[in-house]
Short mmCIF file of N, CA and C in Angstrom, two decimals:
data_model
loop_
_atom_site.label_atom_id
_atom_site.label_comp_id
_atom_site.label_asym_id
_atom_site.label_seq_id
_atom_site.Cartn_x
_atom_site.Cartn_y
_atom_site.Cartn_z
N UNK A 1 118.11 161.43 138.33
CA UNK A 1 117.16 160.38 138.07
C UNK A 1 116.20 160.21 139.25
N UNK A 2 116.93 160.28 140.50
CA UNK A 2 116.00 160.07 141.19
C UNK A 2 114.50 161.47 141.58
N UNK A 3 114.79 162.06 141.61
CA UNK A 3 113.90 163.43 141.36
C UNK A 3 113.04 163.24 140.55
N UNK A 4 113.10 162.75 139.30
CA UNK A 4 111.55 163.11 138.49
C UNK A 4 110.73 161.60 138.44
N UNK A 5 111.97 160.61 139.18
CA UNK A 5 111.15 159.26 139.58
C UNK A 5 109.83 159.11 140.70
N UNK A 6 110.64 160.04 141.79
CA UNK A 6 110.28 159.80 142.86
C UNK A 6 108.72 160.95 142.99
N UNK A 7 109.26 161.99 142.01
CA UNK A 7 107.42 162.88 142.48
C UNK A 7 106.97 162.41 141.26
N UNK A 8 107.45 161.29 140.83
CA UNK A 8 105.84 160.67 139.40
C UNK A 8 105.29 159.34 139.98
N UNK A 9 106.49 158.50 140.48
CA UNK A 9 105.84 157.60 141.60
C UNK A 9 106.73 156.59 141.95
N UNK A 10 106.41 156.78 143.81
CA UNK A 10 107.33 156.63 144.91
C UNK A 10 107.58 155.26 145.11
N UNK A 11 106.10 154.19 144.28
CA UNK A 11 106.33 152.80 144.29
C UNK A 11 107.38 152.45 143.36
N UNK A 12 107.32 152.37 142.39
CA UNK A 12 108.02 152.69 141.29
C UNK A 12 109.48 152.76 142.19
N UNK A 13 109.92 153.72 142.26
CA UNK A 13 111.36 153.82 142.91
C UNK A 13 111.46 152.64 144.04
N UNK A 14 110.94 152.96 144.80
CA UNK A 14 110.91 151.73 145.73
C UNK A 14 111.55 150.30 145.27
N UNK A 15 110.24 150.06 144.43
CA UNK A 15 110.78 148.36 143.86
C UNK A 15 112.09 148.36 143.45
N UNK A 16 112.14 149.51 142.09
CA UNK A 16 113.89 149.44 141.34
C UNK A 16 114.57 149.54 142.62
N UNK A 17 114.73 150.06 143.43
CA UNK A 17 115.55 149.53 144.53
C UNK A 17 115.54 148.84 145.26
N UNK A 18 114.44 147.88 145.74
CA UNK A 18 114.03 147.26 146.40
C UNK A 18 115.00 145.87 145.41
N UNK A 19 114.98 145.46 143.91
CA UNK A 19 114.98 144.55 142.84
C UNK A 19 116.99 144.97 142.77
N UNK A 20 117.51 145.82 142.73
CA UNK A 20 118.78 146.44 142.97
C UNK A 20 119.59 145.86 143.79
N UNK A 21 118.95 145.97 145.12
CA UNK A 21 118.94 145.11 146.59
C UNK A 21 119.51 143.61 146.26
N UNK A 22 118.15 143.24 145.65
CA UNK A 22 118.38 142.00 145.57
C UNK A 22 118.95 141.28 144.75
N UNK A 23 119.56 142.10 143.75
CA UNK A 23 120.89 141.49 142.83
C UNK A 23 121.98 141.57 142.61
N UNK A 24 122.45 142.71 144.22
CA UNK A 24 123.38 142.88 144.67
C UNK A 24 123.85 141.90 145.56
N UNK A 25 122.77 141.30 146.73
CA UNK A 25 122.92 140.37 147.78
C UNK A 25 123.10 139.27 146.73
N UNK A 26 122.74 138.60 145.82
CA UNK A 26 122.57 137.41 144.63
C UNK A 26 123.97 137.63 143.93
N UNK A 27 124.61 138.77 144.22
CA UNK A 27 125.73 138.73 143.00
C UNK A 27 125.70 138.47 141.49
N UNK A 28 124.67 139.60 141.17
CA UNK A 28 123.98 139.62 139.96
C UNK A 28 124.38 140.98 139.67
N UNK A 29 124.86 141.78 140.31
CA UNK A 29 124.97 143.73 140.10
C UNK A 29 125.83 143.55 141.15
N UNK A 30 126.88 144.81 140.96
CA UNK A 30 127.76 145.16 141.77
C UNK A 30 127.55 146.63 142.02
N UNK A 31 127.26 147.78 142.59
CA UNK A 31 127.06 149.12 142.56
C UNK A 31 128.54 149.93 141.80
N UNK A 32 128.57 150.95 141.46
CA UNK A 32 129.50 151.79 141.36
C UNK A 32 130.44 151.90 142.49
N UNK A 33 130.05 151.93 143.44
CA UNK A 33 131.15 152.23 144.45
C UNK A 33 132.11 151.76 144.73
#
């Protein structure tokens, strides 16, 4: 996923992780790990 995100556009990835981030710190999402 990240590969055909990142060379179509790098903002794009950014935010979803940037938004990921922040609903992890909120305890809104927990990651896989």
């Amino acid at each position: 996923m990240n590969q055909p995100c990142h060379s179509k556009n790098s903002w794009a990835l950014r935010d979803m992780a940037e938004r990921l981030l922040e609903a992890s710190q909120r305890g809104f999402w927990q990651s896989a790990n």
